[in-house]
Amino acid sequence: MARDYEESPSHGTARCPGTSWDDLVAADTKPMPGFLKEKSYEYMGSQPLATARYTSPDFFRQEVERMWPDVWQFAAREEDLPDPGDVVVYENAGRSYLVTRQPDGSVKAFHNVCLHRGRKLRLESGYSKDFKCPFHGFTWNTDGSLKEIPCRWDFSHLTDEKMQLPEARVGRWGGYIFLCENDTGVSLEEYLAPLPEHFKRWKHEDCTTAIYVGKVIHANWKAVSEAFMEAWHSVVTHPQILPFTGDANTLYNVWGDNVNLALTPFAVLSPHLDPKGKPEQWIVDEFLKYNGRAGGPDLDVKVPAGQTAREAMAAANRARYTETTGHDHSHATDAELLDAFVYNVFPNFAPWGGFMPNIVYRWRPWPDQDSTLMEVRILTRVPPGQKKPRAVPMHMLGEDETWSSAAELGALGNVFDQDMANLPYVQDGLKVSKTGEVNLGDYQEIRIRHFHRTLDKYLAKI
Ligand code: FES
Ligand SMILES: [Fe+2]
């Protein structure tokens, strides 16, 4: 059992000494948009979380019954199904859907279950002119209307109307397609606020999925997603990024119930390192070696005398992205060309903001409380005037394959392997915990607390 509610004497006001986000805003070579100067931290108490939230089949069942059907779930990207008849099989938390492009360009999500005797209609994404059940051949059009029942003379009790495939609500924003099982009355726009306002600068609708890798991780879906909600594990888990990462200088913001942000500065020295004997050029060199989104060590970026690593690296990225994408980056702040803007949308969707190639995470229980399908996409900007290419298919890693074996991830593969090395042992530890408690930092782990506060709101519903 969790101990009684505990208050922190500092109420979450303590911050890491040294460089602050305000210092970096002031030093940026471009004017920062208002929302990136915003502080939206809220102290939410310091009580421990019960480990059963991650390990109990009963808790998992409550999530399946009370939470998943009422939330907007990121089901597909537009470029996964560009043409009419394209279909994505999206499965999660005991449901299966056919997310289908219609002839008029709209998208519908049907339950992927034959209304005869219940076979799944499709097992894989692809193209289909109709949905024909492989058991007895009941067939539906891609708009969900009934097309054919073999031996229809035996089914005079089944009207076309009754045989329409059931649908989930669909919402679209920024090149992302979402679905929601129940009609909760909350539109996608309300659910995502204020995220769409922020992403107006970064236009994910102009991007396509250039890299897409997935793997099943043997830990609870919340434990896996929470490993990406704070930056301060870098001090031990990712020591190679400390030379260019303000890990403990990260800004954390929360908004409403569904959206939060970790803004981790790059091209600055970690406050954990002694700056003595570490010139600005060294910060840039390490950034190029290990950042993973920066372009690789073959890039030659020199820090001119009197400039910081941040200024020099941002100027190089500004020029490079303008050239390689054909989009004007003259308004892009240094922060948007360097830093990790990791947004999370409750419960399992995390798109990165900024102008570097944007990482997008999704986590789904696979299929229960002990395992997770983690997917990593990297979106790149499509040059103006060019047709958006179809998404690459997901590269599903096998049980024994490492993230670094996915060559397309570059230096990020190693970073994910470092994260994943912890997670099965987190799950094992949570199961055998003596105290039955998880303890959180008041500030750096506020996004985890925010997530659980929202989850509790769904679970408390009658
Ligand atoms: S179960 Fe689908 S046609 Fe019989
Ligand atoms: Fe990590």
Short mmCIF file of C-alpha atoms and ligand atoms in Angstrom, two decimals:
data_model
loop_
_atom_site.label_atom_id
_atom_site.label_comp_id
_atom_site.label_asym_id
_atom_site.label_seq_id
_atom_site.Cartn_x
_atom_site.Cartn_y
_atom_site.Cartn_z
CA MET A 1 0.00 0.00 0.00
CA ALA A 2 1.18 3.50 -0.77
CA ARG A 3 2.03 5.62 2.26
CA ASP A 4 -0.08 8.61 3.18
CA TYR A 5 0.07 11.77 1.11
CA GLU A 6 3.38 13.53 1.51
CA GLU A 7 4.07 17.19 0.86
CA SER A 8 7.44 18.37 -0.35
CA PRO A 9 8.80 21.30 1.71
CA SER A 10 9.96 22.98 -1.52
CA HIS A 11 6.67 22.37 -3.36
CA GLY A 12 8.61 21.73 -6.56
CA THR A 13 10.26 25.17 -6.61
CA ALA A 14 13.87 23.87 -6.52
CA ARG A 15 15.78 23.92 -9.84
CA CYS A 16 19.17 22.70 -11.03
CA PRO A 17 21.84 25.35 -10.48
CA GLY A 18 23.52 26.84 -13.56
CA THR A 19 22.15 27.64 -17.01
CA SER A 20 18.38 28.06 -17.07
CA TRP A 21 15.97 27.99 -19.97
CA ASP A 22 15.53 31.76 -19.51
CA ASP A 23 19.29 32.23 -20.05
CA LEU A 24 19.09 30.33 -23.33
CA VAL A 25 16.04 32.27 -24.49
CA ALA A 26 17.91 35.51 -23.82
CA ALA A 27 20.96 34.28 -25.73
CA ASP A 28 19.04 32.99 -28.77
CA THR A 29 20.01 34.73 -32.01
CA LYS A 30 16.34 34.89 -33.13
CA PRO A 31 13.22 36.13 -31.34
CA MET A 32 11.58 33.28 -29.44
CA PRO A 33 7.84 32.73 -29.93
CA GLY A 34 5.83 33.44 -26.78
CA PHE A 35 4.86 29.85 -26.05
CA LEU A 36 8.51 28.82 -25.87
CA LYS A 37 9.10 31.37 -23.11
CA GLU A 38 6.16 30.07 -21.13
CA LYS A 39 6.48 28.32 -17.76
CA SER A 40 3.58 26.05 -17.05
CA TYR A 41 4.69 23.94 -14.09
CA GLU A 42 2.23 22.99 -11.40
CA TYR A 43 3.15 21.19 -8.16
CA MET A 44 0.96 18.10 -7.91
CA GLY A 45 2.08 16.64 -4.57
CA SER A 46 4.87 14.25 -3.72
CA GLN A 47 3.06 11.06 -2.80
CA PRO A 48 4.46 7.78 -4.10
CA LEU A 49 2.72 5.79 -6.85
CA ALA A 50 1.71 2.19 -6.22
CA THR A 51 3.79 -0.36 -8.15
CA ALA A 52 0.56 -2.30 -8.82
CA ARG A 53 -0.29 0.34 -11.43
CA TYR A 54 2.38 -1.26 -13.60
CA THR A 55 2.10 -4.92 -12.66
CA SER A 56 -1.50 -5.77 -11.72
CA PRO A 57 -3.71 -7.53 -14.33
CA ASP A 58 -6.71 -5.99 -12.57
CA PHE A 59 -5.31 -2.46 -12.98
CA PHE A 60 -4.64 -3.24 -16.64
CA ARG A 61 -8.24 -4.44 -17.07
CA GLN A 62 -9.49 -1.13 -15.64
CA GLU A 63 -7.38 0.76 -18.19
CA VAL A 64 -8.84 -1.34 -21.01
CA GLU A 65 -12.40 -0.84 -19.82
CA ARG A 66 -12.38 2.76 -18.60
CA MET A 67 -9.52 4.61 -20.25
CA TRP A 68 -8.65 3.37 -23.74
CA PRO A 69 -12.19 3.58 -25.22
CA ASP A 70 -12.53 7.25 -24.18
CA VAL A 71 -9.23 8.71 -25.38
CA TRP A 72 -8.13 9.94 -28.80
CA GLN A 73 -5.52 7.42 -30.00
CA PHE A 74 -2.91 8.14 -32.66
CA ALA A 75 -3.78 5.41 -35.17
CA ALA A 76 -1.86 6.27 -38.36
CA ARG A 77 -0.10 8.99 -40.33
CA GLU A 78 -1.76 10.31 -43.48
CA GLU A 79 1.17 9.03 -45.57
CA ASP A 80 0.53 5.48 -44.34
CA LEU A 81 -2.68 5.41 -46.42
CA PRO A 82 -2.44 8.04 -49.16
CA ASP A 83 -4.76 6.45 -51.76
CA PRO A 84 -8.44 5.39 -51.69
CA GLY A 85 -8.66 1.75 -50.59
CA ASP A 86 -5.45 1.98 -48.53
CA VAL A 87 -6.03 0.51 -45.11
CA VAL A 88 -4.07 0.45 -41.86
CA VAL A 89 -4.90 -2.30 -39.38
CA TYR A 90 -4.65 -0.55 -36.03
CA GLU A 91 -4.89 -2.73 -32.93
CA ASN A 92 -4.76 -1.74 -29.30
CA ALA A 93 -6.08 -2.72 -25.89
CA GLY A 94 -8.44 -5.44 -27.05
CA ARG A 95 -9.76 -3.70 -30.19
CA SER A 96 -8.89 -3.94 -33.88
CA TYR A 97 -9.72 -1.29 -36.50
CA LEU A 98 -9.49 -0.85 -40.26
CA VAL A 99 -8.41 2.75 -40.80
CA THR A 100 -9.43 3.27 -44.42
CA ARG A 101 -8.95 6.03 -47.01
CA GLN A 102 -12.21 6.92 -48.75
CA PRO A 103 -12.56 7.98 -52.42
CA ASP A 104 -13.19 11.60 -51.34
CA GLY A 105 -9.94 11.67 -49.30
CA SER A 106 -11.65 11.36 -45.92
CA VAL A 107 -10.77 8.57 -43.50
CA LYS A 108 -13.03 6.10 -41.70
CA ALA A 109 -12.18 3.59 -38.96
CA PHE A 110 -14.21 0.37 -38.94
CA HIS A 111 -14.18 -2.41 -36.41
CA ASN A 112 -12.12 -5.17 -37.97
CA VAL A 113 -14.60 -7.95 -37.18
CA CYS A 114 -16.89 -9.86 -39.53
CA LEU A 115 -20.54 -9.43 -38.56
CA HIS A 116 -21.23 -13.05 -39.49
CA ARG A 117 -19.32 -15.20 -37.00
CA GLY A 118 -16.64 -12.83 -35.88
CA ARG A 119 -13.48 -13.51 -37.87
CA LYS A 120 -11.09 -10.59 -38.19
CA LEU A 121 -11.54 -9.20 -41.67
CA ARG A 122 -7.87 -8.31 -42.23
CA LEU A 123 -4.64 -9.07 -40.42
CA GLU A 124 -2.35 -6.65 -42.21
CA SER A 125 -2.28 -3.14 -43.59
CA GLY A 126 -2.30 -2.71 -47.37
CA TYR A 127 -4.70 -1.94 -50.21
CA SER A 128 -8.13 -3.44 -50.66
CA LYS A 129 -10.98 -2.84 -53.11
CA ASP A 130 -13.34 -4.30 -50.49
CA PHE A 131 -13.26 -6.20 -47.19
CA LYS A 132 -14.01 -9.87 -47.87
CA CYS A 133 -14.08 -12.20 -44.90
CA PRO A 134 -11.80 -15.19 -45.54
CA PHE A 135 -14.20 -17.57 -43.68
CA HIS A 136 -17.51 -17.58 -45.65
CA GLY A 137 -17.10 -14.51 -47.83
CA PHE A 138 -19.34 -11.83 -46.29
CA THR A 139 -18.01 -8.72 -48.07
CA TRP A 140 -18.11 -5.00 -47.33
CA ASN A 141 -17.32 -1.96 -49.46
CA THR A 142 -14.49 0.24 -48.19
CA ASP A 143 -17.10 2.75 -46.95
CA GLY A 144 -18.36 0.06 -44.55
CA SER A 145 -21.59 -0.69 -46.44
CA LEU A 146 -22.54 -4.30 -47.09
CA LYS A 147 -21.52 -5.54 -50.55
CA GLU A 148 -22.36 -9.22 -50.58
CA ILE A 149 -23.53 -12.16 -48.52
CA PRO A 150 -23.00 -15.54 -50.20
CA CYS A 151 -26.26 -17.62 -49.97
CA ARG A 152 -28.14 -14.47 -49.14
CA TRP A 153 -31.40 -16.51 -49.30
CA ASP A 154 -30.47 -17.83 -45.84
CA PHE A 155 -30.01 -14.36 -44.31
CA SER A 156 -33.26 -12.55 -45.04
CA HIS A 157 -33.14 -11.39 -41.40
CA LEU A 158 -29.97 -9.33 -42.03
CA THR A 159 -30.73 -5.96 -43.62
CA ASP A 160 -28.06 -3.87 -45.36
CA GLU A 161 -28.56 -1.26 -42.66
CA LYS A 162 -27.97 -3.72 -39.83
CA MET A 163 -24.86 -5.01 -41.61
CA GLN A 164 -23.08 -1.64 -41.85
CA LEU A 165 -19.64 -2.08 -40.22
CA PRO A 166 -19.49 -0.27 -36.86
CA GLU A 167 -17.19 2.77 -36.84
CA ALA A 168 -15.04 4.65 -34.37
CA ARG A 169 -14.80 8.46 -34.42
CA VAL A 170 -11.92 9.75 -36.54
CA GLY A 171 -10.06 13.04 -36.06
CA ARG A 172 -7.17 14.44 -38.11
CA TRP A 173 -4.52 16.96 -37.26
CA GLY A 174 -1.02 17.75 -38.53
CA GLY A 175 -0.78 14.68 -40.75
CA TYR A 176 -1.84 12.43 -37.86
CA ILE A 177 -5.03 10.34 -37.87
CA PHE A 178 -6.64 9.64 -34.52
CA LEU A 179 -9.57 7.51 -33.47
CA CYS A 180 -11.78 7.41 -30.41
CA GLU A 181 -14.03 4.45 -29.63
CA ASN A 182 -16.68 6.24 -27.56
CA ASP A 183 -18.44 9.51 -28.21
CA THR A 184 -17.13 11.45 -25.22
CA GLY A 185 -18.18 14.81 -26.62
CA VAL A 186 -14.58 16.08 -26.64
CA SER A 187 -13.32 16.98 -30.10
CA LEU A 188 -9.76 16.15 -31.15
CA GLU A 189 -8.93 19.88 -31.23
CA GLU A 190 -10.03 20.35 -27.61
CA TYR A 191 -8.23 17.17 -26.58
CA LEU A 192 -4.90 18.22 -28.12
CA ALA A 193 -4.89 21.87 -26.99
CA PRO A 194 -2.51 23.72 -26.84
CA LEU A 195 -0.33 21.44 -28.96
CA PRO A 196 -1.74 22.36 -32.44
CA GLU A 197 -1.09 26.05 -31.70
CA HIS A 198 2.59 25.29 -30.96
CA PHE A 199 3.04 23.00 -33.97
CA LYS A 200 1.81 25.69 -36.39
CA ARG A 201 5.49 26.63 -36.66
CA TRP A 202 6.72 23.07 -37.28
CA LYS A 203 3.96 21.87 -39.64
CA HIS A 204 4.02 18.12 -39.28
CA GLU A 205 1.43 17.99 -42.07
CA ASP A 206 4.29 18.89 -44.45
CA CYS A 207 6.38 15.94 -43.23
CA THR A 208 6.53 12.28 -44.13
CA THR A 209 7.64 9.16 -42.26
CA ALA A 210 11.20 8.55 -43.47
CA ILE A 211 12.26 6.10 -40.74
CA TYR A 212 9.99 3.75 -38.80
CA VAL A 213 11.22 1.11 -36.34
CA GLY A 214 9.33 -0.93 -33.73
CA LYS A 215 10.12 -3.51 -31.08
CA VAL A 216 8.32 -5.35 -28.29
CA ILE A 217 9.74 -4.40 -24.90
CA HIS A 218 9.13 -6.56 -21.85
CA ALA A 219 7.86 -3.87 -19.49
CA ASN A 220 4.55 -2.15 -18.80
CA TRP A 221 3.51 0.37 -21.48
CA LYS A 222 3.53 3.18 -18.91
CA ALA A 223 6.99 2.28 -17.60
CA VAL A 224 8.32 2.35 -21.18
CA SER A 225 6.70 5.68 -22.06
CA GLU A 226 7.83 7.23 -18.77
CA ALA A 227 11.45 6.42 -19.67
CA PHE A 228 10.99 9.12 -22.33
CA MET A 229 9.25 11.71 -20.12
CA GLU A 230 12.30 13.00 -18.26
CA ALA A 231 15.81 13.81 -19.39
CA TRP A 232 17.69 13.40 -16.17
CA HIS A 233 18.29 9.65 -16.54
CA SER A 234 20.96 10.73 -19.08
CA VAL A 235 23.45 11.25 -16.26
CA VAL A 236 23.82 7.48 -15.84
CA THR A 237 21.97 5.89 -18.78
CA HIS A 238 23.37 8.04 -21.63
CA PRO A 239 26.75 9.39 -20.44
CA GLN A 240 27.96 9.94 -24.02
CA ILE A 241 25.45 12.78 -24.54
CA LEU A 242 26.41 14.78 -21.42
CA PRO A 243 29.06 16.87 -23.26
CA PHE A 244 26.27 18.56 -25.27
CA THR A 245 23.08 18.06 -23.23
CA GLY A 246 21.57 20.28 -20.55
CA ASP A 247 19.91 17.17 -19.08
CA ALA A 248 19.15 18.58 -15.65
CA ASN A 249 18.46 22.05 -17.12
CA THR A 250 15.39 20.72 -18.91
CA LEU A 251 12.22 22.83 -18.75
CA TYR A 252 9.06 20.87 -17.91
CA ASN A 253 5.58 22.22 -18.72
CA VAL A 254 2.13 20.72 -18.27
CA TRP A 255 -1.14 21.96 -19.77
CA GLY A 256 -4.63 20.77 -18.84
CA ASP A 257 -5.04 17.01 -18.60
CA ASN A 258 -3.51 15.75 -21.82
CA VAL A 259 -0.43 17.63 -22.96
CA ASN A 260 3.00 18.19 -21.47
CA LEU A 261 6.50 19.04 -22.66
CA ALA A 262 10.13 18.37 -21.76
CA LEU A 263 12.38 20.92 -23.42
CA THR A 264 15.98 19.74 -23.21
CA PRO A 265 18.69 22.11 -24.43
CA PHE A 266 21.44 20.70 -26.64
CA ALA A 267 24.84 22.12 -27.61
CA VAL A 268 25.39 23.13 -23.99
CA LEU A 269 27.49 21.32 -21.41
CA SER A 270 25.62 19.19 -18.89
CA PRO A 271 25.60 20.74 -15.40
CA HIS A 272 27.02 17.38 -14.23
CA LEU A 273 30.32 18.04 -16.06
CA ASP A 274 33.14 20.30 -14.96
CA PRO A 275 33.51 22.95 -17.70
CA LYS A 276 37.26 23.31 -17.09
CA GLY A 277 39.26 22.36 -20.20
CA LYS A 278 36.16 21.84 -22.34
CA PRO A 279 36.12 24.40 -25.15
CA GLU A 280 32.98 25.24 -27.18
CA GLN A 281 34.42 23.36 -30.17
CA TRP A 282 34.52 20.15 -28.12
CA ILE A 283 30.80 20.53 -27.36
CA VAL A 284 30.06 20.81 -31.09
CA ASP A 285 32.30 17.84 -31.97
CA GLU A 286 30.57 15.62 -29.40
CA PHE A 287 27.13 16.85 -30.52
CA LEU A 288 27.89 15.81 -34.11
CA LYS A 289 29.14 12.40 -32.98
CA TYR A 290 26.34 11.37 -30.66
CA ASN A 291 23.24 13.54 -31.08
CA GLY A 292 21.73 11.29 -33.72
CA ARG A 293 19.57 13.93 -35.38
CA ALA A 294 22.43 16.35 -36.08
CA GLY A 295 23.70 14.86 -39.29
CA GLY A 296 26.79 12.87 -38.28
CA PRO A 297 30.49 13.39 -37.61
CA ASP A 298 31.23 14.00 -41.33
CA LEU A 299 29.74 17.48 -40.92
CA ASP A 300 32.38 20.07 -40.28
CA VAL A 301 31.15 22.81 -37.96
CA LYS A 302 33.73 25.24 -36.59
CA VAL A 303 32.96 27.59 -33.71
CA PRO A 304 34.25 31.09 -34.62
CA ALA A 305 36.09 32.99 -31.88
CA GLY A 306 33.65 34.70 -29.55
CA GLN A 307 30.72 32.44 -30.47
CA THR A 308 29.15 29.71 -28.40
CA ALA A 309 28.72 26.10 -29.50
CA ARG A 310 24.99 26.78 -29.56
CA GLU A 311 25.24 29.74 -31.90
CA ALA A 312 27.62 27.98 -34.30
CA MET A 313 25.71 24.69 -34.38
CA ALA A 314 22.34 26.45 -34.83
CA ALA A 315 23.71 28.58 -37.70
CA ALA A 316 25.03 25.43 -39.40
CA ASN A 317 21.67 23.66 -39.01
CA ARG A 318 19.75 26.71 -40.22
CA ALA A 319 21.80 26.78 -43.44
CA ARG A 320 21.73 23.01 -43.89
CA TYR A 321 17.98 22.54 -43.40
CA THR A 322 17.22 25.47 -45.70
CA GLU A 323 19.34 23.83 -48.38
CA THR A 324 18.21 20.22 -47.94
CA THR A 325 14.46 20.83 -47.45
CA GLY A 326 13.92 23.92 -49.60
CA HIS A 327 11.98 25.52 -46.71
CA ASP A 328 12.96 28.93 -45.38
CA HIS A 329 14.45 28.60 -41.89
CA SER A 330 15.45 32.24 -41.42
CA HIS A 331 12.87 32.68 -38.63
CA ALA A 332 13.89 29.45 -36.85
CA THR A 333 15.32 30.06 -33.39
CA ASP A 334 18.56 28.39 -32.28
CA ALA A 335 16.43 26.35 -29.88
CA GLU A 336 14.20 25.03 -32.64
CA LEU A 337 17.28 23.95 -34.62
CA LEU A 338 19.01 22.19 -31.75
CA ASP A 339 16.89 21.21 -28.79
CA ALA A 340 14.62 18.29 -27.89
CA PHE A 341 11.01 19.49 -27.67
CA VAL A 342 9.42 16.24 -26.50
CA TYR A 343 5.65 16.69 -26.26
CA ASN A 344 3.45 13.98 -24.80
CA VAL A 345 -0.26 13.63 -25.48
CA PHE A 346 -2.14 11.40 -23.05
CA PRO A 347 -1.97 8.46 -23.07
CA ASN A 348 0.70 7.16 -25.49
CA PHE A 349 1.68 9.61 -28.25
CA ALA A 350 4.81 11.76 -28.22
CA PRO A 351 5.64 13.99 -31.20
CA TRP A 352 8.83 16.09 -31.04
CA GLY A 353 8.60 19.73 -32.07
CA GLY A 354 11.26 21.95 -33.63
CA PHE A 355 12.81 21.99 -37.09
CA MET A 356 15.26 19.10 -36.85
CA PRO A 357 13.93 15.78 -38.15
CA ASN A 358 11.04 15.11 -35.76
CA ILE A 359 10.95 11.94 -33.71
CA VAL A 360 7.49 10.51 -32.94
CA TYR A 361 6.92 7.81 -30.31
CA ARG A 362 3.90 5.60 -29.71
CA TRP A 363 3.55 2.95 -27.01
CA ARG A 364 0.87 0.25 -26.90
CA PRO A 365 0.34 -2.60 -24.44
CA TRP A 366 1.35 -5.71 -26.41
CA PRO A 367 -0.85 -7.38 -25.42
CA ASP A 368 -1.01 -7.00 -21.63
CA GLN A 369 0.48 -5.22 -18.61
CA ASP A 370 3.90 -6.86 -19.02
CA SER A 371 4.86 -5.95 -22.60
CA THR A 372 4.79 -2.94 -24.91
CA LEU A 373 5.11 -2.32 -28.62
CA MET A 374 7.29 0.76 -28.86
CA GLU A 375 7.36 2.50 -32.23
CA VAL A 376 9.78 5.22 -33.29
CA ARG A 377 9.15 7.25 -36.40
CA ILE A 378 11.33 10.00 -37.77
CA LEU A 379 9.53 12.59 -39.87
CA THR A 380 11.34 14.69 -42.46
CA ARG A 381 10.09 17.81 -44.26
CA VAL A 382 8.92 17.32 -47.84
CA PRO A 383 10.39 20.02 -50.11
CA PRO A 384 7.81 22.57 -51.30
CA GLY A 385 5.95 21.54 -54.45
CA GLN A 386 6.91 17.86 -54.11
CA LYS A 387 4.32 15.13 -53.63
CA LYS A 388 4.50 13.67 -50.15
CA PRO A 389 6.11 10.20 -50.44
CA ARG A 390 4.27 7.22 -48.95
CA ALA A 391 5.53 6.29 -45.47
CA VAL A 392 8.20 3.63 -45.21
CA PRO A 393 6.81 0.44 -43.66
CA MET A 394 7.62 -0.33 -40.03
CA HIS A 395 10.90 -2.19 -39.56
CA MET A 396 9.87 -4.57 -36.79
CA LEU A 397 12.85 -5.71 -34.75
CA GLY A 398 12.87 -9.30 -33.55
CA GLU A 399 13.18 -10.41 -29.95
CA ASP A 400 16.99 -10.64 -30.16
CA GLU A 401 17.62 -7.66 -32.41
CA THR A 402 18.97 -4.45 -30.94
CA TRP A 403 17.84 -0.94 -31.87
CA SER A 404 21.38 -0.28 -33.13
CA SER A 405 20.91 -3.09 -35.64
CA ALA A 406 18.40 -0.75 -37.37
CA ALA A 407 21.08 1.15 -39.31
CA GLU A 408 18.56 3.81 -40.36
CA LEU A 409 18.45 5.10 -36.74
CA GLY A 410 22.15 6.05 -36.77
CA ALA A 411 23.45 7.14 -33.36
CA LEU A 412 19.89 7.08 -31.94
CA GLY A 413 19.91 3.26 -32.07
CA ASN A 414 22.51 3.13 -29.32
CA VAL A 415 20.54 5.65 -27.22
CA PHE A 416 17.41 3.44 -27.44
CA ASP A 417 19.42 0.33 -26.56
CA GLN A 418 20.64 2.14 -23.45
CA ASP A 419 17.04 3.01 -22.50
CA MET A 420 15.74 -0.49 -23.19
CA ALA A 421 18.49 -2.11 -21.14
CA ASN A 422 16.78 -0.73 -18.03
CA LEU A 423 13.18 -1.53 -18.79
CA PRO A 424 12.77 -5.32 -18.36
CA TYR A 425 14.54 -4.89 -15.01
CA VAL A 426 12.21 -2.04 -14.07
CA GLN A 427 9.27 -4.40 -14.65
CA ASP A 428 10.97 -7.22 -12.71
CA GLY A 429 11.78 -4.85 -9.86
CA LEU A 430 8.28 -3.40 -9.68
CA LYS A 431 6.91 -6.95 -9.26
CA VAL A 432 9.15 -7.80 -6.31
CA SER A 433 9.17 -4.40 -4.62
CA LYS A 434 9.06 -4.57 -0.81
CA THR A 435 7.53 -1.10 -0.37
CA GLY A 436 5.16 -1.35 -3.33
CA GLU A 437 5.98 2.27 -4.09
CA VAL A 438 7.55 4.36 -6.83
CA ASN A 439 8.93 7.78 -5.81
CA LEU A 440 9.14 10.76 -8.14
CA GLY A 441 11.09 14.02 -8.32
CA ASP A 442 8.83 17.04 -7.77
CA TYR A 443 9.99 18.89 -10.87
CA GLN A 444 11.88 16.66 -13.27
CA GLU A 445 9.28 13.90 -13.07
CA ILE A 446 6.19 16.11 -13.10
CA ARG A 447 5.11 14.71 -16.48
CA ILE A 448 4.89 11.21 -14.98
CA ARG A 449 2.76 12.54 -12.12
CA HIS A 450 0.63 14.53 -14.58
CA PHE A 451 0.07 11.37 -16.64
CA HIS A 452 -1.09 9.39 -13.59
CA ARG A 453 -3.37 12.19 -12.44
CA THR A 454 -5.15 12.08 -15.79
CA LEU A 455 -5.26 8.28 -15.80
CA ASP A 456 -6.92 8.37 -12.38
CA LYS A 457 -9.62 10.68 -13.74
CA TYR A 458 -10.57 8.04 -16.32
CA LEU A 459 -10.40 5.18 -13.83
CA ALA A 460 -12.58 7.04 -11.32
CA LYS A 461 -15.43 7.35 -13.84
CA ILE A 462 -18.47 5.25 -13.04
S1 FES B 1 -17.15 -15.33 -40.21
FE1 FES B 1 -16.97 -13.94 -41.77
S2 FES B 1 -18.11 -14.75 -43.40
FE2 FES B 1 -18.38 -16.15 -41.81
FE FE B 2 16.77 7.88 -22.61
#
